[in-house]
PDB file of C-alpha atoms (C1' of nucleotides) in Angstrom:
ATOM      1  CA  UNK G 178     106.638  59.060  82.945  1.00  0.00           C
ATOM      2  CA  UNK G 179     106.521  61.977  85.687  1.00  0.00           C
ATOM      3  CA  UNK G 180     106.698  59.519  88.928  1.00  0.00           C
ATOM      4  CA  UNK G 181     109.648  57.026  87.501  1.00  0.00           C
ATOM      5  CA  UNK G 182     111.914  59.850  86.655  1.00  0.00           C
ATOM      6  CA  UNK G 183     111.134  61.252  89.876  1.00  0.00           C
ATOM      7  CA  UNK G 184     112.035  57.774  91.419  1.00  0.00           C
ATOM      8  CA  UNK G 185     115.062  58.148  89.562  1.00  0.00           C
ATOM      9  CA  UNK G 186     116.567  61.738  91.198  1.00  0.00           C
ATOM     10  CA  UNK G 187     115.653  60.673  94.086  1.00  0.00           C
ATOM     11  CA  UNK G 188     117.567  57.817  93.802  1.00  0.00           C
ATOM     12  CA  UNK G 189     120.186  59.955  93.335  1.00  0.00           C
ATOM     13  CA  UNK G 190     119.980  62.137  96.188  1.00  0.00           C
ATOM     14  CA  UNK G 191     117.618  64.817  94.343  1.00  0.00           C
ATOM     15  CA  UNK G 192     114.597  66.284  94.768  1.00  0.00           C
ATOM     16  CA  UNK G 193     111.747  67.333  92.966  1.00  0.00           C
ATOM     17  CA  UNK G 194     110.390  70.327  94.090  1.00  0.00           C
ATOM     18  CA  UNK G 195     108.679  73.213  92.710  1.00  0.00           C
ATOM     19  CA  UNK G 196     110.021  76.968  91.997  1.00  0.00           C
ATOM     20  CA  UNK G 197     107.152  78.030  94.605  1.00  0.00           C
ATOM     21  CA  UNK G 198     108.574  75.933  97.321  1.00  0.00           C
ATOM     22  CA  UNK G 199     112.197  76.322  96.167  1.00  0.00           C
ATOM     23  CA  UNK G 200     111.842  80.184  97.009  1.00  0.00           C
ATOM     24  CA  UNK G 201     109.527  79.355  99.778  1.00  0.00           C
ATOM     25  CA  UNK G 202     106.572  81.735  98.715  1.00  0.00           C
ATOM     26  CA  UNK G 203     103.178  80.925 100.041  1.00  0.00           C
ATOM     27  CA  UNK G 204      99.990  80.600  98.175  1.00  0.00           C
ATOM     28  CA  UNK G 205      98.998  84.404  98.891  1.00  0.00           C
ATOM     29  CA  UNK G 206     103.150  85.665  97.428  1.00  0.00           C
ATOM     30  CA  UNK G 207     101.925  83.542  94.037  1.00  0.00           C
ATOM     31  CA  UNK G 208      98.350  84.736  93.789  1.00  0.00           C
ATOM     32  CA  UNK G 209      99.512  87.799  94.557  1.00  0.00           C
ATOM     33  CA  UNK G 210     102.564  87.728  92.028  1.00  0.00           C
ATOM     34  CA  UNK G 211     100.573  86.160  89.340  1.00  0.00           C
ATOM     35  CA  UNK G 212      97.604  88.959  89.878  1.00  0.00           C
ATOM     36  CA  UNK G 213     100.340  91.256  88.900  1.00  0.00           C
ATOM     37  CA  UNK G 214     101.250  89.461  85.506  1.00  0.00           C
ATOM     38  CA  UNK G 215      97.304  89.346  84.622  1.00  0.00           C
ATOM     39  CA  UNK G 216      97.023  93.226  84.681  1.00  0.00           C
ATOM     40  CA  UNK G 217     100.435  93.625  82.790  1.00  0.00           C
ATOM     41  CA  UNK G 218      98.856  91.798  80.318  1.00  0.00           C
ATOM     42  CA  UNK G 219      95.757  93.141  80.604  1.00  0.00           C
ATOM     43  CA  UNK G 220      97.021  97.172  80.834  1.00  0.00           C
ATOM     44  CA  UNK G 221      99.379  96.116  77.224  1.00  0.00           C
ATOM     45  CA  UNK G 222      95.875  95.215  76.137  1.00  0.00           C
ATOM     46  CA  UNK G 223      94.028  97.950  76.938  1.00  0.00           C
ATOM     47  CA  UNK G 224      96.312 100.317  75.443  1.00  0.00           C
ATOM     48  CA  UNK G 225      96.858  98.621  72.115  1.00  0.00           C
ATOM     49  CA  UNK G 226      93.034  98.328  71.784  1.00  0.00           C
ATOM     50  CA  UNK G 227      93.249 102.458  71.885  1.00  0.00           C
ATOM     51  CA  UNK G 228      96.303 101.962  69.497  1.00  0.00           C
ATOM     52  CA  UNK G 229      98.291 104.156  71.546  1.00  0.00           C
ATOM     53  CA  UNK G 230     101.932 103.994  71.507  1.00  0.00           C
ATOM     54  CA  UNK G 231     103.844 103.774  74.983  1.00  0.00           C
ATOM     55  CA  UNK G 232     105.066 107.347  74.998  1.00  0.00           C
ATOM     56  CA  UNK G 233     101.251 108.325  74.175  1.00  0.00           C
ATOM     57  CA  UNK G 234      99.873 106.269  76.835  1.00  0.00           C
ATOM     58  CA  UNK G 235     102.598 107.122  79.101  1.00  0.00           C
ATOM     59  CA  UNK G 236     101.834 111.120  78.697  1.00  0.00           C
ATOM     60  CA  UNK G 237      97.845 109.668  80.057  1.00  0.00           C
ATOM     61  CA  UNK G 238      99.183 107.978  82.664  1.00  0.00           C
ATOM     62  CA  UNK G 239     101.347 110.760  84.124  1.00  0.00           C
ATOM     63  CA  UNK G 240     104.223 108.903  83.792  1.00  0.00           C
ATOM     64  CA  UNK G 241     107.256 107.868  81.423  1.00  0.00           C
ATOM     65  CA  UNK G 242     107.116 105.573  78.388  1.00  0.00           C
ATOM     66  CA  UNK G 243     110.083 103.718  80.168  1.00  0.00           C
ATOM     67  CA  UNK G 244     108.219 102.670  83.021  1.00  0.00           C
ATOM     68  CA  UNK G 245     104.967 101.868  81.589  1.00  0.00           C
ATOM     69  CA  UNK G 246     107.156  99.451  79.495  1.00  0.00           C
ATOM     70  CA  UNK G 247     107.954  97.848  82.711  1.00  0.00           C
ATOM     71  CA  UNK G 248     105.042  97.926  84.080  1.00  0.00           C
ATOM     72  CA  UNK G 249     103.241  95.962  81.076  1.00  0.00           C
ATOM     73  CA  UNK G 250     106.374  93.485  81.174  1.00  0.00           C
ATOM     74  CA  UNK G 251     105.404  92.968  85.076  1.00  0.00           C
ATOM     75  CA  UNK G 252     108.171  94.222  86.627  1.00  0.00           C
ATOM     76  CA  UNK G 253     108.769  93.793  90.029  1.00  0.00           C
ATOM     77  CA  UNK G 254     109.775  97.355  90.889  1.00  0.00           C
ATOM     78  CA  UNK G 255     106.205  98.029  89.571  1.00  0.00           C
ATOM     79  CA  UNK G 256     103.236  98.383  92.282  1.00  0.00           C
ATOM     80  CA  UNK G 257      99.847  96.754  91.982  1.00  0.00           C
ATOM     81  CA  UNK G 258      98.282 100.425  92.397  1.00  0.00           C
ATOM     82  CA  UNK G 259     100.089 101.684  89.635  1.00  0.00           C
ATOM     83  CA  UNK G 260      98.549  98.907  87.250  1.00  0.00           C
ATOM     84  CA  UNK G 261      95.467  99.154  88.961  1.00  0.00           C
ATOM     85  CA  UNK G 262      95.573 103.339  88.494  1.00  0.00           C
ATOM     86  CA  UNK G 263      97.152 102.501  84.991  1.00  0.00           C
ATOM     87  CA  UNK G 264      94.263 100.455  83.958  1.00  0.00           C
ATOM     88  CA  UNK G 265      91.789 102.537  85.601  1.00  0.00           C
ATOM     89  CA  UNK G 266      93.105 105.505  83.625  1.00  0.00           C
ATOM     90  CA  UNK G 267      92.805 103.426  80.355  1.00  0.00           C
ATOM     91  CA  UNK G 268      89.316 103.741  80.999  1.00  0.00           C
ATOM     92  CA  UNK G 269      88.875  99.928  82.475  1.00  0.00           C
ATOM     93  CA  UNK G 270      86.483  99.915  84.674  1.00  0.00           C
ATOM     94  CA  UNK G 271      87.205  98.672  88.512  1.00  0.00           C
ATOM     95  CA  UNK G 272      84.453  95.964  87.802  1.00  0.00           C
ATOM     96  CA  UNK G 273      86.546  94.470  84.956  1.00  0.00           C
ATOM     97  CA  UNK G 274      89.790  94.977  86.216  1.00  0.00           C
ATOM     98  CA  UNK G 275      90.598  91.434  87.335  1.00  0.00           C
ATOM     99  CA  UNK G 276      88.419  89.341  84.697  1.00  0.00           C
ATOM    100  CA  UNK G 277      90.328  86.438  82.899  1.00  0.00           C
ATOM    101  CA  UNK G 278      93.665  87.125  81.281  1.00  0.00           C
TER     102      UNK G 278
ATOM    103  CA  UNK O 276      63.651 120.750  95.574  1.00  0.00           C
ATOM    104  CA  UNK O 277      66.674 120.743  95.253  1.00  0.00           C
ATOM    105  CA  UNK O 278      67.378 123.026  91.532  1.00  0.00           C
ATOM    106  CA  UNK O 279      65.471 125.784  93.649  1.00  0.00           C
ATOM    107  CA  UNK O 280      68.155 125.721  95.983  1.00  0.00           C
ATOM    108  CA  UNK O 281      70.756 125.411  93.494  1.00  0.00           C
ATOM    109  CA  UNK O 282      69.241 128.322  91.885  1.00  0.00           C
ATOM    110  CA  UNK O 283      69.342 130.791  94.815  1.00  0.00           C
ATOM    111  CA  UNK O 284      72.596 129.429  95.589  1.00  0.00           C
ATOM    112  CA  UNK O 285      73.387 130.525  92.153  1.00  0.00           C
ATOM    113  CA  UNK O 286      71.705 134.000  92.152  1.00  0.00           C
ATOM    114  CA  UNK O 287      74.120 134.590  95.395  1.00  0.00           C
ATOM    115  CA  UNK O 288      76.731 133.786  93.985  1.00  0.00           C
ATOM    116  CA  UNK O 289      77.536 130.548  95.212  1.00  0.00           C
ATOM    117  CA  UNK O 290      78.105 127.289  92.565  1.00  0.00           C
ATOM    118  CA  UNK O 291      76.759 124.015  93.834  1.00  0.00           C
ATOM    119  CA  UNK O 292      79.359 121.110  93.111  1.00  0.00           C
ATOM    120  CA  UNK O 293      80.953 118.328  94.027  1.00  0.00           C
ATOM    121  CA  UNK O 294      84.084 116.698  95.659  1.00  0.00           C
ATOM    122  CA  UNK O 295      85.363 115.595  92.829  1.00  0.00           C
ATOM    123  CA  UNK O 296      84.718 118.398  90.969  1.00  0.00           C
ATOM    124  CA  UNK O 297      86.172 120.527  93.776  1.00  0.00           C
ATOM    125  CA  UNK O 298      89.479 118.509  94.517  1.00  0.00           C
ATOM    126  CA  UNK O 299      90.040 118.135  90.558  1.00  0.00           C
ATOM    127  CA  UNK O 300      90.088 114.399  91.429  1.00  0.00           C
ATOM    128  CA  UNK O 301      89.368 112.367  87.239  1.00  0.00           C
ATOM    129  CA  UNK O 302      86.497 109.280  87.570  1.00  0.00           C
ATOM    130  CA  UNK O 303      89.561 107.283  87.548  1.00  0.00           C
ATOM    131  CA  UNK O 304      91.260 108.475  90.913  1.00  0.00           C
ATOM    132  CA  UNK O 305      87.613 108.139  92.976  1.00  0.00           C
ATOM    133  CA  UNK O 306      87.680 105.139  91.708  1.00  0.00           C
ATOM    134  CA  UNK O 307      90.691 104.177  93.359  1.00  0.00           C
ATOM    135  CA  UNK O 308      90.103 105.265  96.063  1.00  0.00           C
ATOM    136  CA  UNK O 309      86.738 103.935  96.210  1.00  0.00           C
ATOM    137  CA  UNK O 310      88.672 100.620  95.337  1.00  0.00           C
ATOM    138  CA  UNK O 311      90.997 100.771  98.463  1.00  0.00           C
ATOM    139  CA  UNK O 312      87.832 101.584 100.900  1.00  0.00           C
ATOM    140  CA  UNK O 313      85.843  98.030  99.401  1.00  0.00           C
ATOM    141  CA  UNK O 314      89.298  96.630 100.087  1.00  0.00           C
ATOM    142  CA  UNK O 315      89.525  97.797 103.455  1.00  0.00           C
ATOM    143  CA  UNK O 316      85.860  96.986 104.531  1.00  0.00           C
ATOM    144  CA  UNK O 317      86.526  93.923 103.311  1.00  0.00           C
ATOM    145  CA  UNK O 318      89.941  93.531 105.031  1.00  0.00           C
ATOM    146  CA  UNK O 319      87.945  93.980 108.543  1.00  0.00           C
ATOM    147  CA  UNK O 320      85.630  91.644 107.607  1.00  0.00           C
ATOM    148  CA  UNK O 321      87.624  88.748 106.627  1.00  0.00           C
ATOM    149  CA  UNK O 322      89.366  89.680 109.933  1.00  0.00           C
ATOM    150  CA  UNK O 323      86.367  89.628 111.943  1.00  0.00           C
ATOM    151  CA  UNK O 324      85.003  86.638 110.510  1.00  0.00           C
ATOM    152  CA  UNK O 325      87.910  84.419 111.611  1.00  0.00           C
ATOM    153  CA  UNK O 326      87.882  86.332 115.398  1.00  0.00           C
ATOM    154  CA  UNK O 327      91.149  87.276 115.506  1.00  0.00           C
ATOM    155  CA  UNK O 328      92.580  90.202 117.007  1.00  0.00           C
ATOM    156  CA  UNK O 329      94.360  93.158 115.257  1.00  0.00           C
ATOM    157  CA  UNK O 330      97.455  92.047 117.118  1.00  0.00           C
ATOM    158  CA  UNK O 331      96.948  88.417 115.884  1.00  0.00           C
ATOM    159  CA  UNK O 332      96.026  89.193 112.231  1.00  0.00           C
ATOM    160  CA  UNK O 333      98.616  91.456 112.001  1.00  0.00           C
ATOM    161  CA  UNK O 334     101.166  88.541 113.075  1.00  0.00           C
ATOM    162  CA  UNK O 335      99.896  86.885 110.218  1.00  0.00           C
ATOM    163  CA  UNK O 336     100.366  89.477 107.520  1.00  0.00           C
ATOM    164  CA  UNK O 337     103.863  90.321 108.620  1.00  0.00           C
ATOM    165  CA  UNK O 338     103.032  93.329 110.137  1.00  0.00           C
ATOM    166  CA  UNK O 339     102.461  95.421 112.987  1.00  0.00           C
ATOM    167  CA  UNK O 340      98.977  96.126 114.839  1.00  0.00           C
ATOM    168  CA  UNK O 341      99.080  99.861 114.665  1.00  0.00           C
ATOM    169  CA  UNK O 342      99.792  99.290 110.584  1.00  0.00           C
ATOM    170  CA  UNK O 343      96.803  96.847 109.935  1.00  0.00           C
ATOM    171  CA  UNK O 344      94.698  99.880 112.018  1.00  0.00           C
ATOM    172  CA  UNK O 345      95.533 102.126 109.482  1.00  0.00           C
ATOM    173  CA  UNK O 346      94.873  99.421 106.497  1.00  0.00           C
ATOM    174  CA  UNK O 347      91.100  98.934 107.865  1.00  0.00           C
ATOM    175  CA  UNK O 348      90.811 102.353 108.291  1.00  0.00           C
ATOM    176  CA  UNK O 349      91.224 103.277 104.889  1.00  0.00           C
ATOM    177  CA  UNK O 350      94.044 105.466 105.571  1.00  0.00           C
ATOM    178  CA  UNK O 351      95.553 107.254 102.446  1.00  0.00           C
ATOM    179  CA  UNK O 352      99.139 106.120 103.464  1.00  0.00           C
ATOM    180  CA  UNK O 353      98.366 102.462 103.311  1.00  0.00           C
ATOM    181  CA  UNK O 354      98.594 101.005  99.026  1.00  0.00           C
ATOM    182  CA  UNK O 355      96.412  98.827  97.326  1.00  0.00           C
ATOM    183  CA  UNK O 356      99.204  96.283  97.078  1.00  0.00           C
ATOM    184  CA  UNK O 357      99.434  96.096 101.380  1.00  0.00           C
ATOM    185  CA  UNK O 358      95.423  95.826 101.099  1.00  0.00           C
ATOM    186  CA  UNK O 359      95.093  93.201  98.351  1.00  0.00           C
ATOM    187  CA  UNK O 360      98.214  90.868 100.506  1.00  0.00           C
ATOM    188  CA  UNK O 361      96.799  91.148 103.808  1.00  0.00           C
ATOM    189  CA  UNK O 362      93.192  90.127 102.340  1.00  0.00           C
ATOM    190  CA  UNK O 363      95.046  87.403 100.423  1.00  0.00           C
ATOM    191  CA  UNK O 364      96.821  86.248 103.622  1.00  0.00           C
ATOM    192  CA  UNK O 365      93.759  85.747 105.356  1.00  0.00           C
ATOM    193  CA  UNK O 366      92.339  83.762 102.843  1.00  0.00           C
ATOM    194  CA  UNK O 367      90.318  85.319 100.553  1.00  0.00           C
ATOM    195  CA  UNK O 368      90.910  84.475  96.753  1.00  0.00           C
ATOM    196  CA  UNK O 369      92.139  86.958  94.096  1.00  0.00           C
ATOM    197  CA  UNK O 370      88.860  86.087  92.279  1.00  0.00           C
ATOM    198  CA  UNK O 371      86.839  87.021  95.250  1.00  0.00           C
ATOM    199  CA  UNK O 372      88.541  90.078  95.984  1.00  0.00           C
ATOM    200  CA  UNK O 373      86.433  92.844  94.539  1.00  0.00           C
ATOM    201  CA  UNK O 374      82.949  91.556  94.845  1.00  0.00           C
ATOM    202  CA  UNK O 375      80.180  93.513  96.360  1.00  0.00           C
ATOM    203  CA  UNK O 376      81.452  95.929  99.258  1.00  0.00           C
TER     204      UNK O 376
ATOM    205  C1'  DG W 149     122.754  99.426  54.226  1.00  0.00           C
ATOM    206  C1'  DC W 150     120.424 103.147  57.459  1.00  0.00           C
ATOM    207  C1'  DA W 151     116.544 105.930  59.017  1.00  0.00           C
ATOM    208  C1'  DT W 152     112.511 106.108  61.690  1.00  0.00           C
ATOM    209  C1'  DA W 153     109.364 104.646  65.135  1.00  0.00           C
ATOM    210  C1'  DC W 154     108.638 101.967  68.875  1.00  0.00           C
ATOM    211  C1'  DT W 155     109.837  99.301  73.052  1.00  0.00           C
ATOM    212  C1'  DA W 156     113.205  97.617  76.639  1.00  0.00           C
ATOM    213  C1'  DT W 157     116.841  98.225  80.125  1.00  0.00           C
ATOM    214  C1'  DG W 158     120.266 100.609  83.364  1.00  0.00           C
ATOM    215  C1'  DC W 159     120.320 103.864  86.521  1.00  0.00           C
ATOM    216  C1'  DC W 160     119.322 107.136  90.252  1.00  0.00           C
ATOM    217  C1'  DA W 161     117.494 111.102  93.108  1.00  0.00           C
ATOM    218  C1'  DG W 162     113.297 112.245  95.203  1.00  0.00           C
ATOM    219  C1'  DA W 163     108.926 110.708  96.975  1.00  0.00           C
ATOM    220  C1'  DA W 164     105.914 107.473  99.066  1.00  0.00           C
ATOM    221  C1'  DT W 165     105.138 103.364 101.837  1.00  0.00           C
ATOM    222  C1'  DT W 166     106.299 100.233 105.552  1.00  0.00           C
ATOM    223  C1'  DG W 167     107.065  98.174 110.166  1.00  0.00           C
ATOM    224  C1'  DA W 168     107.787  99.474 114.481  1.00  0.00           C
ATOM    225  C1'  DT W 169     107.413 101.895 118.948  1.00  0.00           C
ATOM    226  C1'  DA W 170     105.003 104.740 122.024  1.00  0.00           C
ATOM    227  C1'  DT W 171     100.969 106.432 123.560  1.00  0.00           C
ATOM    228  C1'  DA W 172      96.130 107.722 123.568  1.00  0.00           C
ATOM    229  C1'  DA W 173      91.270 106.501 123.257  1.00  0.00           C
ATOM    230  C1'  DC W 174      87.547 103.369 123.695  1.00  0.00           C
ATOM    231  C1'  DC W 175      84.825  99.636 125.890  1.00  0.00           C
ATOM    232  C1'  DG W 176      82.863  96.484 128.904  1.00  0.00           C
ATOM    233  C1'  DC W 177      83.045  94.811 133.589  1.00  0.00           C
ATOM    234  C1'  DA W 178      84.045  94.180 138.533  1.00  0.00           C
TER     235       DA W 178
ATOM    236  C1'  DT N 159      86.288 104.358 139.555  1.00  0.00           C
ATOM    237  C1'  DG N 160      90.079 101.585 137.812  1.00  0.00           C
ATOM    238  C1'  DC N 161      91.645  97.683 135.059  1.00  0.00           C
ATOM    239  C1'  DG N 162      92.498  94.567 131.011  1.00  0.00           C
ATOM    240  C1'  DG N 163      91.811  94.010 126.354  1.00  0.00           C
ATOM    241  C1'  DT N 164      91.325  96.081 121.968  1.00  0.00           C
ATOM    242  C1'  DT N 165      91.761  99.601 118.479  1.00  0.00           C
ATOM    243  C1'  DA N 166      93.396 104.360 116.942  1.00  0.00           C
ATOM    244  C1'  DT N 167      96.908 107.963 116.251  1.00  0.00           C
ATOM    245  C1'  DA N 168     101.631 110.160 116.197  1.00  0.00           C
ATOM    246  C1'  DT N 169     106.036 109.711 114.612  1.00  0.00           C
ATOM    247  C1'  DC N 170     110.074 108.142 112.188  1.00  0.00           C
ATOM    248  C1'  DA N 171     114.075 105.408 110.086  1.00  0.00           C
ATOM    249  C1'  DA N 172     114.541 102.157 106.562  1.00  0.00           C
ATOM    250  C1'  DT N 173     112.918 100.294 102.592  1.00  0.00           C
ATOM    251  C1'  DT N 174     110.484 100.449  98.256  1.00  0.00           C
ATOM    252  C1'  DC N 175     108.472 102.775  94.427  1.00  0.00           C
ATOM    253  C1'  DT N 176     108.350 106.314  90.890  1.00  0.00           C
ATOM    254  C1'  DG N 177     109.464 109.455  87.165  1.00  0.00           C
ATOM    255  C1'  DG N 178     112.635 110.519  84.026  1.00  0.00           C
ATOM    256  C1'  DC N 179     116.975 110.545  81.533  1.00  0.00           C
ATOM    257  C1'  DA N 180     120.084 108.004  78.647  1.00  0.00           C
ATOM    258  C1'  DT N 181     120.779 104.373  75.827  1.00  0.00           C
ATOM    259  C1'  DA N 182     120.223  99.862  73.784  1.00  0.00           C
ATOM    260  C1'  DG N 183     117.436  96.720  71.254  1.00  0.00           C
ATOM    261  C1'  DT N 184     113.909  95.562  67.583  1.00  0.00           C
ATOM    262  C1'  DA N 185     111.032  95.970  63.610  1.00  0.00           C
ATOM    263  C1'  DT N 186     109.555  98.068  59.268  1.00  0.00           C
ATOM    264  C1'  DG N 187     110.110 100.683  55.092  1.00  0.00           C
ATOM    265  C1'  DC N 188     113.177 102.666  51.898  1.00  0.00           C
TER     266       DC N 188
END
DNA sequence: GCATACTATGCCAGAATTGATATAACCGCA
DNA sequence: TGCGGTTATATCAATTCTGGCATAGTATGC
């Protein structure tokens, strides 16, 4: 069980920690990183539902296929306004935007 | 009324319209930036509501008083992504982010 | 196999955003 | 009126983001 093997690397001069506190990120750095992932997912949703390649989607977007594939792959070079304006230009509405996964 | 109006206006030579129409702005840029003004009312709110200062809030966002200003303001050179971590910094939840203005 | 269509990754110059400093404007209050 | 506290505006160097090009990877049909 969780606890023993705890017990266990501790014993041995480890510790158990998590990847949040390893990198030291507060709450608001991992709601704010995993509010990112949901619209990835959400914008790779939203386009597929149109059945629109990247490249197509892309050319709505004002943009280039190779960044909207990092941008539904949640890259971190990619901005929560250009999900948001990615989504929004998919035709999600604002209301919607952060509803379940 | 006003489609008498709009018809002189007309008859002079004049077109009745609207921001949007006039800046060439889609539905999907006002509402961005319809997004980032909730965001920022509710930035000053959550401020307010906690009585802190701009000087003190903005110690606690990482930032600089003159900055977080500009971020309740609405001011076009402040993103979505400084908005959505300085309301998640003072506390407000990613699901409660977007309700009501 | 090998095309063809789609998506992912490396890279970078140009553009936009950020924190910071200085300073101005506003607002009670003595 | 002048003062202390607060908020707004101007400006800018440094950082971050963005579009786009090139190319690599992946899947499907032939």
């Amino acid at each position: 069980m969780k606890t023993e093997k705890k017990r266990r690397l501790e014993a041995a001069g480890w510790r158990e920690t998590t990847v949040r506190e390893l990198l030291n990120l507060s709450t608001a750095d991992v709601e704010y990183i995993e509010m990112k992932l949901v619209l990835s997912r959400r914008l790779r949703d939203a386009r597929k539902r149109r059945r629109l390649t990247q490249i197509r989607a892309a050319a709505l977007l004002n943009t280039s296929q190779s960044r909207l594939a990092r941008m539904e792959a949640g890259d971190p070079s990619v901005s929560l306004d250009l999900l948001v304006r990615g989504l929004l230009a998919l035709g999600v509405s604002s209301r919607d935007l952060l509803k379940a996964a």
